Amino acid sequence: MKATVKADSFASRLLHWFDDHGRHDLPWQHPRSPYRVWLSEVMLQQTQVKTAAPYFERFVAALPSLQALAAAPMDDVLALWSGLGYYSRARNLHRAAQECMSAHAGELPRDLDALVALPGIGRSTAAAILAQAWGDRHAILDGNVKRGLARFHGVDGWPGSPAVERQLWVFAEQHLPHDRLADYTQAQMDLGATICTRARPSCGSCPLSADCAAYLHGRTAELPTRKPAKAVPHRQAWIMWLEDENGRVLLQKRPPVGIWASLWTLPQADDDATVADFLRAHIDGANGDGDVLPPIAHAFSHYKLDLLPRRWRGVALRSAVQDNNHSRWVAPADLATLGIPAPIRRLLEGGRPSHEEFDDPYRLL
DNA sequence: AATTCGGGGCC
DNA sequence: GGCCCAGAATT
């Protein structure tokens, strides 16, 4: 991909697609003015079109111009924003309007740096305003564009990281056409919203798929690279595999709330001393440490749990302790009839290879 | 570089 | 219930 081609085919193909399949009837497109474009761009920060559209209509009906916005009480602006979230956007919008009144003759400046200097306007929003309102030649890099470029160029790494984001800005600049900047800017966002979607993109309808690295290599499901999961707490717990003389195993029913609610599991303890306490109080014949079995790693959504099993055979409950609703001996053949957490069941049923769960909702079917 | 700000859509 | 969405400001 040469950056020096005069009319990047990326842009021309995108524009051609946009003419037939783009969104041409969004509320802020009719009429299109710098103020309305600005307002729409701010409303659409981290907010989907479907959500923002009714707020936009209500907002411009009440405050149809930058001057009206600047003169409005903050409370009125917040009332119009109420329900949209990210309320600093509304406060910044209001402040920026007033700065435009005092510093830019009552209009939005037609200058990237001057726009970025206003509160609530970053580089991408400033570029979108200039391109959409004036047709000026600036690249945007919002979530849609990041996703599209990461796929088209096969860029690995989370787009939120500065290094990847820098690379994506370079690509975005390289693809810029020399005219139709407003349409081109809208086309990128429309493609991302309707074709190059996060999950299950419609590559068969994409004007860029013939040169898309992700499509050609079957990587659309893994690009863009997802945000790295933040470190989850790591816990460990001892579990006691206690068998009586008939080979039955002692199971306990967990409380009705929390992890594995109401399921049957092996007696569990947070530390070594608690294991000893449990055995001393309830079990006859559990001498020493028992057989130490390999740890079982189990991942929950919010923490990881290492289960450390130990096994004792030929033990019995102390006579003072009875079988009851929360504790019972279970024959191996009866395990199938009980609700038992998967890792515990695998342990008890003899360590068949664990089935790797695919928990990724965005995978290709 | 990581966190915060929010409500809704989607799986 | 988590992750993401036309991000920007703050720490």
Short mmCIF file of C-alpha atoms (C1' of nucleotides) in Angstrom, two decimals:
data_model
loop_
_atom_site.label_atom_id
_atom_site.label_comp_id
_atom_site.label_asym_id
_atom_site.label_seq_id
_atom_site.Cartn_x
_atom_site.Cartn_y
_atom_site.Cartn_z
CA MET A 1 0.00 0.00 0.00
CA LYS A 2 1.69 3.13 -1.20
CA ALA A 3 0.87 6.32 0.59
CA THR A 4 1.65 8.41 -2.42
CA VAL A 5 -1.02 7.23 -4.83
CA LYS A 6 -3.08 10.18 -5.87
CA ALA A 7 -6.50 8.69 -5.41
CA ASP A 8 -6.21 5.97 -2.81
CA SER A 9 -8.46 3.17 -3.98
CA PHE A 10 -9.41 2.68 -0.36
CA ALA A 11 -11.09 6.08 -0.37
CA SER A 12 -12.60 5.85 -3.83
CA ARG A 13 -14.09 2.44 -3.17
CA LEU A 14 -15.45 3.65 0.13
CA LEU A 15 -17.01 6.72 -1.44
CA HIS A 16 -18.58 4.68 -4.20
CA TRP A 17 -20.07 2.37 -1.61
CA PHE A 18 -21.28 5.34 0.41
CA ASP A 19 -23.26 6.76 -2.49
CA ASP A 20 -25.44 3.67 -2.62
CA HIS A 21 -25.32 2.31 0.92
CA GLY A 22 -24.32 5.10 3.30
CA ARG A 23 -26.58 6.89 5.74
CA HIS A 24 -27.80 10.09 4.15
CA ASP A 25 -30.70 10.99 6.41
CA LEU A 26 -29.24 11.42 9.87
CA PRO A 27 -30.78 14.34 11.78
CA TRP A 28 -27.57 16.40 11.84
CA GLN A 29 -27.18 16.13 8.07
CA HIS A 30 -30.27 18.23 7.29
CA PRO A 31 -29.43 20.96 7.55
CA ARG A 32 -25.72 20.56 8.08
CA SER A 33 -24.07 23.40 9.95
CA PRO A 34 -20.92 23.65 12.04
CA TYR A 35 -22.99 23.97 15.21
CA ARG A 36 -25.15 20.96 14.44
CA VAL A 37 -22.15 18.86 13.39
CA TRP A 38 -20.33 19.82 16.57
CA LEU A 39 -23.31 18.96 18.75
CA SER A 40 -23.80 15.64 17.02
CA GLU A 41 -20.14 14.70 17.32
CA VAL A 42 -20.14 15.39 21.03
CA MET A 43 -23.37 13.50 21.59
CA LEU A 44 -21.95 10.59 19.64
CA GLN A 45 -18.87 10.28 21.80
CA GLN A 46 -19.27 6.82 23.29
CA THR A 47 -22.94 6.88 22.34
CA GLN A 48 -24.69 5.10 19.51
CA VAL A 49 -26.59 6.90 16.78
CA LYS A 50 -29.91 5.37 17.72
CA THR A 51 -29.52 6.60 21.28
CA ALA A 52 -28.28 10.09 20.46
CA ALA A 53 -30.68 10.98 17.65
CA PRO A 54 -33.76 11.87 19.73
CA TYR A 55 -31.62 13.89 22.14
CA PHE A 56 -30.17 15.77 19.21
CA GLU A 57 -33.59 16.72 17.86
CA ARG A 58 -34.75 17.92 21.24
CA PHE A 59 -31.53 19.83 21.87
CA VAL A 60 -31.45 21.77 18.62
CA ALA A 61 -35.16 22.52 18.88
CA ALA A 62 -34.55 24.18 22.24
CA LEU A 63 -31.12 25.67 21.45
CA PRO A 64 -30.87 26.04 17.68
CA SER A 65 -27.60 27.96 17.55
CA LEU A 66 -24.24 28.31 19.21
CA GLN A 67 -25.32 31.74 20.40
CA ALA A 68 -28.46 30.33 21.99
CA LEU A 69 -26.42 27.62 23.68
CA ALA A 70 -23.93 30.12 25.05
CA ALA A 71 -26.72 32.24 26.48
CA ALA A 72 -28.65 29.37 28.02
CA PRO A 73 -28.44 28.61 31.74
CA MET A 74 -26.31 25.59 32.57
CA ASP A 75 -29.34 23.94 34.13
CA ASP A 76 -31.23 24.10 30.86
CA VAL A 77 -28.35 22.48 29.01
CA LEU A 78 -28.08 19.71 31.57
CA ALA A 79 -31.84 19.16 31.41
CA LEU A 80 -31.57 18.67 27.66
CA TRP A 81 -28.72 16.24 28.23
CA SER A 82 -30.44 14.36 31.00
CA GLY A 83 -30.37 10.64 30.25
CA LEU A 84 -27.50 10.74 27.79
CA GLY A 85 -24.78 10.23 30.36
CA TYR A 86 -21.24 11.58 30.46
CA TYR A 87 -22.54 14.93 31.70
CA SER A 88 -19.14 16.57 31.47
CA ARG A 89 -19.86 16.57 27.74
CA ALA A 90 -22.75 18.96 28.36
CA ARG A 91 -20.73 21.18 30.68
CA ASN A 92 -17.85 21.30 28.21
CA LEU A 93 -20.24 22.04 25.36
CA HIS A 94 -21.68 24.96 27.25
CA ARG A 95 -18.28 26.33 28.21
CA ALA A 96 -16.97 25.92 24.68
CA ALA A 97 -19.91 27.88 23.29
CA GLN A 98 -19.16 30.72 25.65
CA GLU A 99 -15.47 30.64 24.71
CA CYS A 100 -16.50 30.88 21.06
CA MET A 101 -18.56 33.96 21.91
CA SER A 102 -15.65 35.67 23.63
CA ALA A 103 -12.70 34.44 21.58
CA HIS A 104 -14.01 33.46 18.12
CA ALA A 105 -16.58 36.10 17.22
CA GLY A 106 -19.49 33.90 18.18
CA GLU A 107 -18.64 31.05 15.80
CA LEU A 108 -16.80 27.75 15.91
CA PRO A 109 -13.24 28.34 14.71
CA ARG A 110 -12.37 26.71 11.38
CA ASP A 111 -9.02 25.52 12.66
CA LEU A 112 -7.96 22.18 14.07
CA ASP A 113 -5.82 23.46 16.91
CA ALA A 114 -8.32 26.12 17.90
CA LEU A 115 -11.05 23.49 18.05
CA VAL A 116 -8.89 21.11 20.08
CA ALA A 117 -8.27 23.95 22.52
CA LEU A 118 -11.98 24.07 23.27
CA PRO A 119 -13.23 21.89 26.13
CA GLY A 120 -14.71 18.56 25.06
CA ILE A 121 -13.12 18.56 21.62
CA GLY A 122 -10.20 16.22 21.01
CA ARG A 123 -8.29 15.57 17.84
CA SER A 124 -10.78 13.20 16.25
CA THR A 125 -13.83 15.29 17.09
CA ALA A 126 -12.13 18.43 15.80
CA ALA A 127 -11.25 16.69 12.55
CA ALA A 128 -14.79 15.37 12.17
CA ILE A 129 -16.22 18.85 12.63
CA LEU A 130 -13.91 20.40 10.04
CA ALA A 131 -14.42 17.63 7.52
CA GLN A 132 -18.17 17.39 7.89
CA ALA A 133 -18.98 21.05 8.24
CA TRP A 134 -16.48 22.51 5.78
CA GLY A 135 -15.08 19.64 3.77
CA ASP A 136 -11.62 20.36 5.14
CA ARG A 137 -9.03 17.62 4.75
CA HIS A 138 -8.49 16.03 8.16
CA ALA A 139 -8.43 12.42 9.27
CA ILE A 140 -10.65 11.15 12.04
CA LEU A 141 -9.92 8.16 14.25
CA ASP A 142 -12.92 7.05 16.21
CA GLY A 143 -13.90 3.56 17.22
CA ASN A 144 -15.32 2.73 13.81
CA VAL A 145 -12.23 3.88 11.95
CA LYS A 146 -9.91 2.12 14.37
CA ARG A 147 -11.75 -1.13 13.87
CA GLY A 148 -11.80 -0.79 10.10
CA LEU A 149 -8.14 0.11 9.79
CA ALA A 150 -7.00 -2.54 12.25
CA ARG A 151 -8.76 -5.12 10.13
CA PHE A 152 -7.85 -3.73 6.71
CA HIS A 153 -4.16 -3.47 7.58
CA GLY A 154 -4.06 -6.45 9.93
CA VAL A 155 -2.83 -4.36 12.84
CA ASP A 156 -2.24 -6.42 15.96
CA GLY A 157 -2.49 -4.92 19.41
CA TRP A 158 -5.19 -3.10 21.33
CA PRO A 159 -6.10 0.13 19.49
CA GLY A 160 -6.33 1.94 22.81
CA SER A 161 -2.60 1.62 23.39
CA PRO A 162 -0.62 4.66 22.27
CA ALA A 163 1.68 2.73 19.93
CA VAL A 164 -1.15 1.09 18.02
CA GLU A 165 -3.15 4.29 17.98
CA ARG A 166 -0.20 6.15 16.48
CA GLN A 167 0.05 3.59 13.70
CA LEU A 168 -3.68 3.83 13.01
CA TRP A 169 -3.47 7.62 12.72
CA VAL A 170 -0.79 7.16 10.08
CA PHE A 171 -3.01 4.84 8.06
CA ALA A 172 -5.97 7.18 8.48
CA GLU A 173 -3.93 10.07 7.06
CA GLN A 174 -2.64 7.95 4.19
CA HIS A 175 -6.09 7.05 2.97
CA LEU A 176 -7.44 10.61 2.96
CA PRO A 177 -8.93 11.56 -0.39
CA HIS A 178 -8.48 15.06 -1.81
CA ASP A 179 -12.12 15.92 -2.07
CA ARG A 180 -15.52 14.87 -0.79
CA LEU A 181 -14.11 14.92 2.75
CA ALA A 182 -17.51 15.24 4.37
CA ASP A 183 -18.83 12.20 2.55
CA TYR A 184 -15.60 10.28 3.12
CA THR A 185 -15.73 10.95 6.85
CA GLN A 186 -19.34 9.86 7.04
CA ALA A 187 -18.60 6.84 4.86
CA GLN A 188 -16.00 5.49 7.28
CA MET A 189 -18.39 5.71 10.18
CA ASP A 190 -21.22 4.19 8.17
CA LEU A 191 -19.08 1.31 7.07
CA GLY A 192 -18.08 0.65 10.66
CA ALA A 193 -21.65 0.91 11.87
CA THR A 194 -23.30 -1.24 9.22
CA ILE A 195 -20.70 -3.49 7.58
CA CYS A 196 -17.44 -3.65 9.49
CA THR A 197 -19.23 -4.19 12.79
CA ARG A 198 -17.60 -5.40 15.94
CA ALA A 199 -19.30 -8.77 15.84
CA ARG A 200 -20.03 -10.70 12.66
CA PRO A 201 -19.02 -8.15 10.04
CA SER A 202 -20.76 -8.43 6.67
CA CYS A 203 -17.60 -8.90 4.65
CA GLY A 204 -19.58 -10.14 1.69
CA SER A 205 -21.01 -6.64 1.29
CA CYS A 206 -17.81 -4.74 2.04
CA PRO A 207 -16.23 -2.69 -0.75
CA LEU A 208 -12.79 -3.18 0.82
CA SER A 209 -12.74 -6.91 1.49
CA ALA A 210 -10.65 -7.74 -1.56
CA ASP A 211 -7.66 -6.05 0.09
CA CYS A 212 -8.61 -6.48 3.73
CA ALA A 213 -5.89 -8.34 5.64
CA ALA A 214 -8.28 -9.56 8.30
CA TYR A 215 -10.74 -10.86 5.73
CA LEU A 216 -8.10 -12.49 3.59
CA HIS A 217 -6.53 -14.24 6.56
CA GLY A 218 -9.74 -15.13 8.36
CA ARG A 219 -8.91 -12.84 11.26
CA THR A 220 -11.96 -10.58 11.40
CA ALA A 221 -13.02 -12.17 14.69
CA GLU A 222 -9.70 -11.48 16.38
CA LEU A 223 -9.08 -7.97 15.03
CA PRO A 224 -9.07 -5.43 16.41
CA THR A 225 -7.28 -6.95 19.38
CA ARG A 226 -9.47 -6.66 22.43
CA LYS A 227 -8.53 -4.64 25.43
CA PRO A 228 -6.31 -6.76 27.67
CA ALA A 229 -8.24 -8.08 30.60
CA LYS A 230 -7.16 -6.44 33.79
CA ALA A 231 -5.48 -8.64 36.33
CA VAL A 232 -7.99 -10.57 38.33
CA PRO A 233 -7.47 -11.52 41.97
CA HIS A 234 -5.97 -14.93 42.51
CA ARG A 235 -7.30 -17.07 45.33
CA GLN A 236 -6.72 -20.60 46.46
CA ALA A 237 -8.69 -23.00 48.51
CA TRP A 238 -8.20 -26.48 49.87
CA ILE A 239 -10.76 -29.09 48.98
CA MET A 240 -11.10 -32.36 50.89
CA TRP A 241 -11.85 -35.55 49.04
CA LEU A 242 -13.08 -37.83 51.79
CA GLU A 243 -14.14 -41.41 51.04
CA ASP A 244 -15.75 -43.86 53.43
CA GLU A 245 -15.07 -47.58 53.52
CA ASN A 246 -17.65 -48.13 50.77
CA GLY A 247 -16.03 -45.69 48.40
CA ARG A 248 -18.67 -43.03 48.85
CA VAL A 249 -17.53 -39.42 48.84
CA LEU A 250 -18.57 -36.72 51.28
CA LEU A 251 -20.27 -33.77 49.57
CA GLN A 252 -21.61 -30.55 51.03
CA LYS A 253 -24.27 -28.29 49.66
CA ARG A 254 -23.13 -24.71 49.17
CA PRO A 255 -25.16 -21.76 50.41
CA PRO A 256 -27.94 -20.51 48.14
CA VAL A 257 -26.04 -17.35 47.21
CA GLY A 258 -22.55 -16.70 45.89
CA ILE A 259 -20.25 -18.82 43.81
CA TRP A 260 -21.70 -22.21 42.90
CA ALA A 261 -24.86 -21.38 44.82
CA SER A 262 -26.71 -24.50 46.03
CA LEU A 263 -24.39 -26.86 44.19
CA TRP A 264 -22.81 -29.89 45.84
CA THR A 265 -19.05 -29.72 46.32
CA LEU A 266 -16.26 -31.21 48.34
CA PRO A 267 -15.70 -29.66 51.76
CA GLN A 268 -13.62 -26.56 51.19
CA ALA A 269 -11.34 -24.49 53.39
CA ASP A 270 -9.39 -21.31 52.80
CA ASP A 271 -6.21 -22.46 54.48
CA ASP A 272 -4.32 -25.35 55.95
CA ALA A 273 -5.37 -24.71 59.54
CA THR A 274 -9.04 -24.67 58.62
CA VAL A 275 -8.62 -28.04 56.94
CA ALA A 276 -7.18 -29.46 60.14
CA ASP A 277 -9.97 -27.91 62.19
CA PHE A 278 -12.61 -29.43 59.93
CA LEU A 279 -11.09 -32.88 60.03
CA ARG A 280 -10.63 -32.79 63.80
CA ALA A 281 -14.23 -31.73 64.34
CA HIS A 282 -16.03 -33.95 61.87
CA ILE A 283 -13.96 -36.84 60.60
CA ASP A 284 -12.60 -40.05 62.03
CA GLY A 285 -9.67 -41.71 60.35
CA ALA A 286 -8.28 -38.78 58.37
CA ASN A 287 -4.66 -38.98 59.40
CA GLY A 288 -1.86 -36.77 58.19
CA ASP A 289 -2.07 -34.66 55.07
CA GLY A 290 -3.78 -37.30 52.98
CA ASP A 291 -2.80 -37.69 49.33
CA VAL A 292 -1.92 -34.35 47.82
CA LEU A 293 -3.37 -34.14 44.30
CA PRO A 294 -2.42 -31.70 41.53
CA PRO A 295 -4.01 -28.26 41.83
CA ILE A 296 -7.03 -27.43 39.70
CA ALA A 297 -7.04 -23.99 38.08
CA HIS A 298 -10.47 -22.53 37.62
CA ALA A 299 -11.31 -19.10 36.20
CA PHE A 300 -14.36 -17.14 37.22
CA SER A 301 -15.22 -13.86 35.60
CA HIS A 302 -13.86 -11.81 38.50
CA TYR A 303 -11.18 -14.00 40.03
CA LYS A 304 -9.11 -17.08 39.52
CA LEU A 305 -9.32 -19.95 41.91
CA ASP A 306 -6.71 -22.63 42.48
CA LEU A 307 -8.29 -25.62 44.09
CA LEU A 308 -5.83 -27.74 46.06
CA PRO A 309 -7.27 -31.22 46.53
CA ARG A 310 -6.28 -33.71 49.19
CA ARG A 311 -7.69 -37.19 49.43
CA TRP A 312 -8.34 -39.51 52.36
CA ARG A 313 -9.88 -42.97 52.06
CA GLY A 314 -11.68 -45.14 54.58
CA VAL A 315 -12.78 -42.31 56.82
CA ALA A 316 -16.06 -41.82 58.67
CA LEU A 317 -18.08 -39.03 60.09
CA ARG A 318 -17.87 -38.64 63.81
CA SER A 319 -20.96 -40.06 65.43
CA ALA A 320 -22.03 -36.62 66.58
CA VAL A 321 -22.23 -35.47 62.97
CA GLN A 322 -25.14 -36.73 60.90
CA ASP A 323 -26.01 -36.90 57.28
CA ASN A 324 -28.32 -33.97 56.67
CA ASN A 325 -29.58 -31.65 53.98
CA HIS A 326 -26.20 -29.99 53.64
CA SER A 327 -23.84 -32.89 53.94
CA ARG A 328 -24.06 -36.43 52.63
CA TRP A 329 -22.15 -39.44 51.42
CA VAL A 330 -22.59 -40.01 47.73
CA ALA A 331 -21.77 -43.17 45.79
CA PRO A 332 -19.85 -42.62 42.55
CA ALA A 333 -22.81 -43.85 40.52
CA ASP A 334 -25.00 -41.14 42.04
CA LEU A 335 -22.75 -38.22 41.20
CA ALA A 336 -24.53 -37.78 37.90
CA THR A 337 -27.79 -37.00 39.67
CA LEU A 338 -26.41 -34.01 41.58
CA GLY A 339 -25.53 -30.47 40.62
CA ILE A 340 -21.78 -30.40 40.97
CA PRO A 341 -19.39 -27.67 39.69
CA ALA A 342 -17.59 -28.81 36.56
CA PRO A 343 -14.04 -28.83 37.98
CA ILE A 344 -15.17 -30.83 41.04
CA ARG A 345 -17.04 -33.29 38.87
CA ARG A 346 -13.99 -33.78 36.66
CA LEU A 347 -11.87 -34.48 39.71
CA LEU A 348 -14.31 -36.99 41.19
CA GLU A 349 -15.03 -38.74 37.93
CA GLY A 350 -11.43 -39.46 37.22
CA GLY A 351 -9.78 -36.60 35.46
CA ARG A 352 -11.06 -36.81 31.94
CA PRO A 353 -9.45 -34.12 29.86
CA SER A 354 -11.17 -30.85 30.54
CA HIS A 355 -13.33 -29.45 27.80
CA GLU A 356 -12.09 -26.03 26.83
CA GLU A 357 -15.05 -23.67 26.96
CA PHE A 358 -15.29 -21.06 24.26
CA ASP A 359 -16.68 -18.09 26.10
CA ASP A 360 -16.07 -15.57 23.35
CA PRO A 361 -19.42 -14.17 22.23
CA TYR A 362 -17.79 -12.50 19.25
CA ARG A 363 -16.33 -15.55 17.59
CA LEU A 364 -17.41 -16.55 14.14
CA LEU A 365 -19.95 -19.30 14.05
"C1'" DA B 1 -0.49 4.58 31.10
"C1'" DA B 2 -4.56 4.06 33.72
"C1'" DT B 3 -8.88 5.84 35.44
"C1'" DT B 4 -13.14 8.24 35.22
"C1'" DC B 5 -17.43 9.49 33.31
"C1'" DG B 6 -23.09 6.86 31.99
"C1'" DG B 7 -26.51 5.02 29.73
"C1'" DG B 8 -27.87 1.71 26.32
"C1'" DG B 9 -27.17 -2.13 22.87
"C1'" DC B 10 -25.79 -6.53 22.16
"C1'" DC B 11 -24.55 -11.07 22.90
"C1'" DG C 1 -23.58 -9.49 33.41
"C1'" DG C 2 -19.38 -8.18 30.55
"C1'" DC C 3 -17.87 -5.58 26.85
"C1'" DC C 4 -18.38 -2.00 23.61
"C1'" DC C 5 -19.92 2.39 21.68
"C1'" DA C 6 -18.80 8.84 16.50
"C1'" DG C 7 -13.67 10.14 23.33
"C1'" DA C 8 -11.86 13.53 26.25
"C1'" DA C 9 -10.09 15.03 30.58
"C1'" DT C 10 -7.68 14.01 34.59
"C1'" DT C 11 -4.30 11.82 37.62
#
